[in-house]
Tab-separated table of C-alpha atoms and ligand atoms in Angstrom:
chain	number	residue	atom	x	y	z
A	51	MET	CA	-36.419	25.688	30.056
A	52	ARG	CA	-34.977	28.829	28.624
A	53	LYS	CA	-32.477	29.028	31.559
A	54	ILE	CA	-31.177	25.495	30.863
A	55	SER	CA	-30.640	26.128	27.124
A	56	LYS	CA	-28.860	29.366	27.958
A	57	ILE	CA	-26.538	27.478	30.334
A	58	ILE	CA	-25.830	24.892	27.599
A	59	VAL	CA	-25.088	27.585	24.970
A	60	THR	CA	-22.834	29.452	27.374
A	61	ALA	CA	-20.963	26.266	28.220
A	62	MET	CA	-20.489	25.447	24.507
A	63	ALA	CA	-19.234	28.967	23.777
A	64	ALA	CA	-16.838	28.761	26.725
A	65	ALA	CA	-15.523	25.474	25.347
A	66	LEU	CA	-15.102	26.845	21.811
A	67	LEU	CA	-13.741	30.289	22.654
A	68	PRO	CA	-10.126	29.267	23.461
A	69	ALA	CA	-9.801	27.423	20.122
A	70	MET	CA	-11.344	30.344	18.227
A	71	ALA	CA	-9.190	32.804	20.118
A	72	ALA	CA	-6.140	30.680	19.405
A	73	GLN	CA	-7.146	30.476	15.748
A	74	ALA	CA	-7.654	34.262	15.592
A	75	GLU	CA	-4.391	34.868	17.480
A	76	GLU	CA	-2.462	32.697	14.980
A	77	LEU	CA	-3.237	35.060	12.051
A	78	ILE	CA	-0.556	37.712	11.533
A	79	SER	CA	-2.291	40.984	10.681
A	80	ILE	CA	-0.784	43.053	7.869
A	81	GLY	CA	-1.839	46.422	6.492
A	82	PHE	CA	-0.776	46.979	2.857
A	83	ALA	CA	-1.022	50.507	1.353
A	84	GLN	CA	-0.621	49.888	-2.402
A	85	VAL	CA	0.087	52.663	-4.973
A	86	GLY	CA	-3.030	51.989	-7.019
A	87	HIS	CA	-4.085	49.959	-10.081
A	88	GLU	CA	-2.447	51.978	-12.877
A	89	SER	CA	-0.574	49.263	-14.750
A	90	ASP	CA	-0.115	45.569	-15.501
A	91	TRP	CA	2.932	45.742	-13.260
A	92	ARG	CA	0.789	46.985	-10.360
A	93	THR	CA	-1.765	44.237	-10.870
A	94	ALA	CA	1.010	41.631	-10.635
A	95	SER	CA	2.459	43.322	-7.538
A	96	THR	CA	-0.920	43.320	-5.789
A	97	LYS	CA	-1.594	39.687	-6.715
A	98	SER	CA	1.838	38.675	-5.406
A	99	CYS	CA	1.011	40.153	-1.994
A	100	GLN	CA	-2.540	38.803	-1.862
A	101	ASP	CA	-1.320	35.299	-2.808
A	102	VAL	CA	1.410	35.235	-0.162
A	103	PHE	CA	-0.413	37.029	2.668
A	104	SER	CA	-3.550	34.890	2.503
A	105	GLU	CA	-5.572	33.546	5.426
A	106	GLU	CA	-4.611	29.971	4.567
A	107	ASN	CA	-0.973	31.068	4.871
A	108	GLY	CA	-1.745	32.471	8.319
A	109	TYR	CA	-2.288	36.143	7.548
A	110	ASP	CA	-5.062	38.666	7.912
A	111	LEU	CA	-4.343	41.166	5.109
A	112	SER	CA	-5.947	44.617	5.120
A	113	PHE	CA	-5.381	45.865	1.556
A	114	VAL	CA	-5.917	49.504	0.509
A	115	ASP	CA	-5.639	50.571	-3.165
A	116	CYS	CA	-4.590	54.229	-2.719
A	117	ASP	CA	-5.408	55.114	-6.343
A	118	ASN	CA	-2.216	57.156	-6.834
A	119	ASP	CA	-3.374	59.564	-4.080
A	120	GLU	CA	-0.556	60.433	-1.626
A	121	ALA	CA	-2.955	61.752	1.059
A	122	ALA	CA	-5.091	58.622	0.842
A	123	GLN	CA	-1.956	56.517	1.265
A	124	LYS	CA	-0.941	58.308	4.476
A	125	GLU	CA	-4.545	57.933	5.696
A	126	ALA	CA	-4.423	54.200	4.979
A	127	VAL	CA	-1.225	53.827	7.005
A	128	ARG	CA	-2.797	55.712	9.925
A	129	SER	CA	-5.837	53.438	9.747
A	130	PHE	CA	-3.523	50.439	10.051
A	131	ILE	CA	-2.016	52.010	13.196
A	132	GLU	CA	-5.525	52.412	14.629
A	133	GLN	CA	-6.231	48.753	13.804
A	134	ASP	CA	-2.955	47.933	15.614
A	135	VAL	CA	-1.846	45.540	12.869
A	136	ASP	CA	1.296	43.488	13.380
A	137	TYR	CA	3.100	44.797	10.255
A	138	ILE	CA	2.597	47.549	7.681
A	139	ILE	CA	3.670	47.257	4.034
A	140	ILE	CA	3.932	50.458	1.964
A	141	ASP	CA	4.629	50.918	-1.739
A	142	PRO	CA	5.165	54.704	-1.606
A	143	ILE	CA	3.483	56.642	-4.419
A	144	ILE	CA	6.190	59.298	-4.148
A	145	ALA	CA	9.540	59.162	-2.416
A	146	THR	CA	9.157	62.048	0.046
A	147	GLY	CA	6.847	63.258	2.844
A	148	TRP	CA	7.055	60.067	4.925
A	149	ASP	CA	8.949	60.812	8.145
A	150	THR	CA	5.952	61.987	10.200
A	151	VAL	CA	3.758	58.972	9.534
A	152	LEU	CA	6.675	56.538	9.816
A	153	THR	CA	7.410	58.072	13.244
A	154	GLU	CA	3.794	57.347	14.191
A	155	CYS	CA	4.270	53.709	13.119
A	156	GLU	CA	7.502	53.535	15.149
A	157	ASP	CA	5.767	55.054	18.223
A	158	ALA	CA	3.015	52.449	17.836
A	159	GLY	CA	5.637	49.689	17.716
A	160	ILE	CA	4.528	48.499	14.266
A	161	PRO	CA	7.359	47.466	11.909
A	162	VAL	CA	7.086	48.880	8.371
A	163	ILE	CA	8.355	47.118	5.252
A	164	VAL	CA	8.659	49.262	2.113
A	165	ILE	CA	8.309	47.513	-1.248
A	166	ASP	CA	9.095	48.532	-4.814
A	167	ARG	CA	9.465	52.308	-4.781
A	168	THR	CA	11.708	53.897	-2.183
A	169	ILE	CA	11.188	56.376	0.635
A	170	ASP	CA	13.984	58.928	0.347
A	171	ASP	CA	13.357	61.200	3.365
A	172	SER	CA	13.148	58.737	6.257
A	173	ASP	CA	14.751	55.435	7.269
A	174	LYS	CA	12.174	54.560	9.929
A	175	TYR	CA	11.307	51.233	8.363
A	176	ALA	CA	12.641	47.726	8.935
A	177	ALA	CA	13.484	46.871	5.318
A	178	TRP	CA	12.921	47.777	1.657
A	179	VAL	CA	12.432	45.154	-1.069
A	180	GLY	CA	12.571	46.433	-4.633
A	181	SER	CA	14.526	47.367	-7.728
A	182	ASN	CA	17.429	49.615	-8.581
A	183	PHE	CA	15.655	52.049	-10.872
A	184	LYS	CA	18.798	53.973	-11.797
A	185	THR	CA	20.364	50.697	-12.960
A	186	GLU	CA	17.309	50.104	-15.146
A	187	GLY	CA	17.790	53.557	-16.684
A	188	LEU	CA	21.538	53.040	-17.155
A	189	ALA	CA	20.897	49.661	-18.776
A	190	ALA	CA	18.366	51.139	-21.213
A	191	GLY	CA	20.793	53.917	-22.104
A	192	GLU	CA	23.877	51.752	-22.535
A	193	TRP	CA	21.875	49.206	-24.556
A	194	LEU	CA	20.687	52.023	-26.855
A	195	ALA	CA	24.274	53.238	-27.331
A	196	ALA	CA	25.467	49.741	-28.299
A	197	TYR	CA	22.412	49.081	-30.495
A	198	ALA	CA	22.707	52.412	-32.319
A	199	GLU	CA	26.384	51.738	-32.999
A	200	LYS	CA	25.547	48.285	-34.396
A	201	GLN	CA	22.829	49.809	-36.582
A	202	GLY	CA	25.109	52.661	-37.727
A	203	ILE	CA	22.723	55.265	-36.298
A	204	GLU	CA	24.829	58.302	-35.424
A	205	GLU	CA	22.232	60.804	-34.276
A	206	LEU	CA	19.776	59.958	-31.498
A	207	ASN	CA	16.894	62.377	-30.926
A	208	VAL	CA	15.026	61.181	-27.863
A	209	LEU	CA	11.524	61.744	-26.502
A	210	THR	CA	10.754	60.365	-23.036
A	211	ILE	CA	7.347	59.598	-21.531
A	212	SER	CA	8.218	59.425	-17.838
A	213	GLY	CA	6.433	57.766	-14.931
A	214	SER	CA	4.611	59.418	-12.026
A	215	THR	CA	6.596	62.531	-11.191
A	216	GLY	CA	8.464	62.187	-7.899
A	217	SER	CA	8.172	58.417	-7.708
A	218	SER	CA	11.553	56.785	-7.187
A	219	ALA	CA	10.925	54.664	-10.300
A	220	GLN	CA	10.621	57.824	-12.414
A	221	ILE	CA	13.515	59.556	-10.676
A	222	GLY	CA	15.867	56.585	-11.061
A	223	ARG	CA	15.013	55.701	-14.650
A	224	SER	CA	15.302	59.331	-15.783
A	225	GLU	CA	18.558	59.816	-13.880
A	226	GLY	CA	20.159	56.682	-15.280
A	227	PHE	CA	19.071	57.110	-18.900
A	228	ASN	CA	19.809	60.865	-19.018
A	229	GLU	CA	23.288	60.278	-17.546
A	230	VAL	CA	24.063	57.984	-20.488
A	231	ALA	CA	22.495	60.412	-22.966
A	232	GLU	CA	24.757	63.181	-21.708
A	233	LYS	CA	27.802	60.906	-21.897
A	234	TYR	CA	27.160	60.191	-25.602
A	235	GLY	CA	25.837	63.641	-26.502
A	236	TRP	CA	22.326	62.562	-27.549
A	237	ASN	CA	19.597	65.127	-28.154
A	238	LEU	CA	17.008	64.849	-25.366
A	239	ILE	CA	14.133	66.693	-27.018
A	240	ASP	CA	11.476	66.460	-24.279
A	241	GLU	CA	10.374	64.531	-21.167
A	242	GLN	CA	6.749	64.651	-20.008
A	243	THR	CA	4.932	62.407	-17.518
A	244	GLY	CA	2.455	59.769	-18.634
A	245	ASP	CA	1.852	58.814	-14.966
A	246	PHE	CA	2.575	55.140	-15.740
A	247	THR	CA	-0.794	54.757	-17.498
A	248	GLU	CA	-1.792	53.791	-21.052
A	249	ALA	CA	-4.002	56.863	-21.374
A	250	GLY	CA	-1.169	59.062	-20.169
A	251	GLY	CA	1.252	57.527	-22.644
A	252	GLN	CA	-1.156	58.037	-25.529
A	253	GLU	CA	-1.898	61.652	-24.611
A	254	VAL	CA	1.762	62.634	-24.302
A	255	MET	CA	2.685	60.808	-27.535
A	256	GLU	CA	-0.153	62.529	-29.426
A	257	ASN	CA	1.286	65.884	-28.342
A	258	TYR	CA	4.812	64.771	-29.254
A	259	CYS	CA	3.722	63.665	-32.746
A	260	LYS	CA	2.270	67.132	-33.335
A	261	SER	CA	5.037	69.174	-31.683
A	262	TYR	CA	8.054	67.194	-32.931
A	263	GLU	CA	6.905	65.689	-36.237
A	264	GLY	CA	9.887	64.176	-38.072
A	265	GLN	CA	12.364	65.283	-35.356
A	266	PHE	CA	12.699	62.115	-33.257
A	267	ASN	CA	13.974	58.560	-33.749
A	268	VAL	CA	13.832	57.243	-30.147
A	269	VAL	CA	10.867	57.062	-27.746
A	270	VAL	CA	11.477	55.944	-24.159
A	271	CYS	CA	8.394	54.937	-22.145
A	272	GLN	CA	8.992	54.405	-18.416
A	273	ASN	CA	6.566	51.499	-18.318
A	274	ASP	CA	4.818	49.144	-20.744
A	275	ASN	CA	1.381	50.673	-20.285
A	276	GLU	CA	2.692	54.054	-21.427
A	277	ALA	CA	4.263	52.248	-24.397
A	278	PHE	CA	0.887	50.686	-25.310
A	279	GLY	CA	-0.648	54.176	-25.374
A	280	ALA	CA	2.293	55.654	-27.271
A	281	MET	CA	1.972	52.973	-29.952
A	282	THR	CA	-1.690	53.862	-30.470
A	283	ALA	CA	-0.753	57.521	-30.881
A	284	MET	CA	2.086	56.732	-33.316
A	285	ASP	CA	-0.194	54.435	-35.328
A	286	ASN	CA	-2.722	57.256	-35.605
A	287	ALA	CA	0.021	59.683	-36.660
A	288	GLY	CA	1.538	57.311	-39.205
A	289	VAL	CA	4.815	56.987	-37.289
A	290	THR	CA	6.361	53.512	-37.519
A	291	TYR	CA	8.278	51.995	-34.592
A	292	GLY	CA	10.271	48.895	-33.746
A	293	PRO	CA	13.281	47.319	-35.461
A	294	GLY	CA	13.831	48.677	-38.988
A	295	ASN	CA	11.250	51.458	-38.611
A	296	ASP	CA	11.198	55.211	-37.930
A	297	VAL	CA	11.461	54.981	-34.128
A	298	ILE	CA	13.397	52.844	-31.626
A	299	LEU	CA	10.824	52.189	-28.885
A	300	ILE	CA	12.235	51.421	-25.434
A	301	SER	CA	10.078	50.365	-22.459
A	302	TYR	CA	10.375	49.263	-18.826
A	303	ASP	CA	8.583	46.625	-16.721
A	304	ALA	CA	8.630	43.763	-19.289
A	305	CYS	CA	5.168	42.510	-18.303
A	306	THR	CA	3.698	39.696	-20.411
A	307	ALA	CA	1.928	42.067	-22.810
A	308	GLY	CA	5.110	44.120	-23.123
A	309	LEU	CA	7.137	41.059	-24.090
A	310	GLU	CA	4.462	40.109	-26.623
A	311	ASP	CA	5.047	43.517	-28.215
A	312	VAL	CA	8.802	42.864	-28.236
A	313	LYS	CA	8.228	39.535	-29.990
A	314	ALA	CA	5.888	41.275	-32.460
A	315	GLY	CA	8.688	43.695	-33.384
A	316	LYS	CA	6.971	46.732	-31.825
A	317	ILE	CA	8.935	47.396	-28.631
A	318	THR	CA	12.627	47.258	-29.515
A	319	ALA	CA	13.900	46.466	-25.998
A	320	ASP	CA	12.135	46.067	-22.635
A	321	PHE	CA	13.890	46.508	-19.279
A	322	GLU	CA	12.272	44.440	-16.571
A	323	CYS	CA	11.148	45.653	-13.183
A	324	ASN	CA	10.208	42.620	-11.098
A	325	PRO	CA	6.864	43.037	-9.230
A	326	LEU	CA	6.920	39.717	-7.381
A	327	ALA	CA	8.355	41.014	-4.091
A	328	ALA	CA	5.913	39.420	-1.635
A	329	PRO	CA	7.849	36.159	-0.992
A	330	PHE	CA	10.888	38.250	-0.027
A	331	VAL	CA	8.739	40.479	2.169
A	332	GLU	CA	7.425	37.376	3.933
A	333	GLU	CA	11.022	36.304	4.649
A	334	VAL	CA	11.622	39.700	6.270
A	335	ILE	CA	8.474	39.349	8.391
A	336	LYS	CA	9.456	35.847	9.536
A	337	LYS	CA	12.891	37.100	10.582
A	338	LEU	CA	11.393	40.071	12.429
A	339	ALA	CA	8.956	37.740	14.208
A	340	ALA	CA	11.868	35.529	15.228
A	341	GLY	CA	13.802	38.535	16.505
A	342	GLU	CA	16.465	38.078	13.833
A	343	GLU	CA	18.447	40.789	12.064
A	344	VAL	CA	17.105	41.759	8.614
A	345	GLU	CA	18.861	43.283	5.601
A	346	LYS	CA	17.818	46.912	5.198
A	347	GLU	CA	17.725	46.531	1.390
A	348	VAL	CA	16.732	43.470	-0.660
A	349	TYR	CA	17.103	43.817	-4.447
A	350	MET	CA	14.949	41.945	-6.953
A	351	VAL	CA	16.565	40.065	-9.870
A	352	GLU	CA	15.715	41.589	-13.269
A	353	HIS	CA	16.348	40.893	-16.951
A	354	TRP	CA	16.679	42.906	-20.160
A	355	TYR	CA	14.657	41.603	-23.108
A	356	ALA	CA	14.924	41.905	-26.906
A	357	LEU	CA	14.728	39.910	-30.147
A	358	GLU	CA	17.829	38.272	-31.655
A	359	ASP	CA	18.946	41.208	-33.841
A	360	GLN	CA	18.542	43.679	-31.004
A	361	ILE	CA	20.702	41.731	-28.568
A	362	VAL	CA	24.015	43.557	-28.239
A	363	GLU	CA	26.855	43.469	-25.753
A	364	PHE	CA	27.013	46.370	-23.314
A	365	GLU	CA	28.118	47.225	-19.794
A	366	VAL	CA	26.592	49.093	-16.845
A	367	ASP	CA	29.119	50.514	-14.388
A	368	GLY	CA	31.787	48.293	-15.966
A	369	GLU	CA	29.680	45.131	-15.504
A	370	ALA	CA	28.806	43.125	-18.628
A	371	GLN	CA	25.023	42.832	-19.081
A	372	GLU	CA	23.239	39.684	-20.221
A	373	MET	CA	20.207	40.133	-22.488
A	374	THR	CA	17.359	37.627	-22.665
A	375	LEU	CA	15.932	36.558	-26.030
A	376	VAL	CA	12.146	36.832	-26.073
A	377	THR	CA	10.608	33.477	-27.002
A	378	ASP	CA	7.119	32.034	-26.516
A	379	GLU	CA	8.431	30.129	-23.484
A	380	VAL	CA	9.834	33.330	-21.922
A	381	ILE	CA	6.500	35.069	-22.485
A	382	GLU	CA	4.598	32.117	-21.030
A	383	ALA	CA	6.675	32.291	-17.845
A	384	GLN	CA	6.433	36.092	-17.392
A	385	TYR	CA	4.255	37.850	-14.819
B	85	LIG	C1	8.282	50.343	-10.525
B	85	LIG	C2	6.830	50.585	-10.250
B	85	LIG	C3	6.242	51.296	-11.404
B	85	LIG	C4	6.159	50.416	-12.640
B	85	LIG	C5	4.903	50.906	-13.240
B	85	LIG	O1	8.824	49.572	-9.540
B	85	LIG	O2	6.659	51.370	-9.100
B	85	LIG	O3	4.926	51.680	-11.064
B	85	LIG	O4	7.268	50.567	-13.486
B	85	LIG	C6	4.034	51.076	-12.007
B	85	LIG	O5	4.299	50.036	-14.150
B	85	LIG	O6	2.969	51.875	-12.270
């Protein structure tokens, strides 16, 4: 009896296996080494990838949250090589130290797509999809120059809470904004990293309020979560911010909560960094799979946000910039 049932089971398995194998073969395997979970922006970036690279869309996504740890991120990439995934996506915590592991990916024949932040010391990847961080910094600076002129503010004394040191987002935003500050002769009092977190922003701003009491009228936070923390610190120190107050507060990312703070008259202007790169990454993967040429760089579309009175005309590299008025509808549609 037992022999017969075993024959039947074996026959059924043999019949099912090709379909299961075909089903398994149809899934494209992707390894994604994400920076971490430090901000609203990051949450949106992760969700964008998980929504696009889902099983129902034909993907098998191995996701690793590298918790802002560069070594863990390299380890994650090497684990994807061992798994022999079809593609690897990396959002590099910092811009350097990548050539060795990218060479290993190349030797394994696994295409790498870089998203968001850039890798500055190797080009061994198929494509990068992200933002021009220096343009974001230039836009924030040139907006501030035009806004200050409109407000009749002649002296700008600036404190910056920067992002994770060595990340291309921090490097680009600092480079762009500081280039404008130098052009107009502003006083850059200090720049310390808040590591793109709310706690980091609050800690740095608490120190600033003590060290530079009454000396500053501009605070630049390199993402909204740092701005949330900085606002808590300024509230506690009795420093007012936003249009018509002690401090012009500038932020980057323009996540939903950030735009709510613009509409509430807290953040004076917010310079968007678009986290929804996954659909563009999928286009790259489809082209690679079809053996088609891919663009090495794909730039995300971004907007600059403010309230009516803070919308001014300005240029970046000679190109007129359009500002977006923050309304309830704009907030509703944001990431
Ligand atoms: C920028 C991205 C930055 C965001 C932060 O593209 O890498 O990292 O500005 C996030 O919110 O932490």
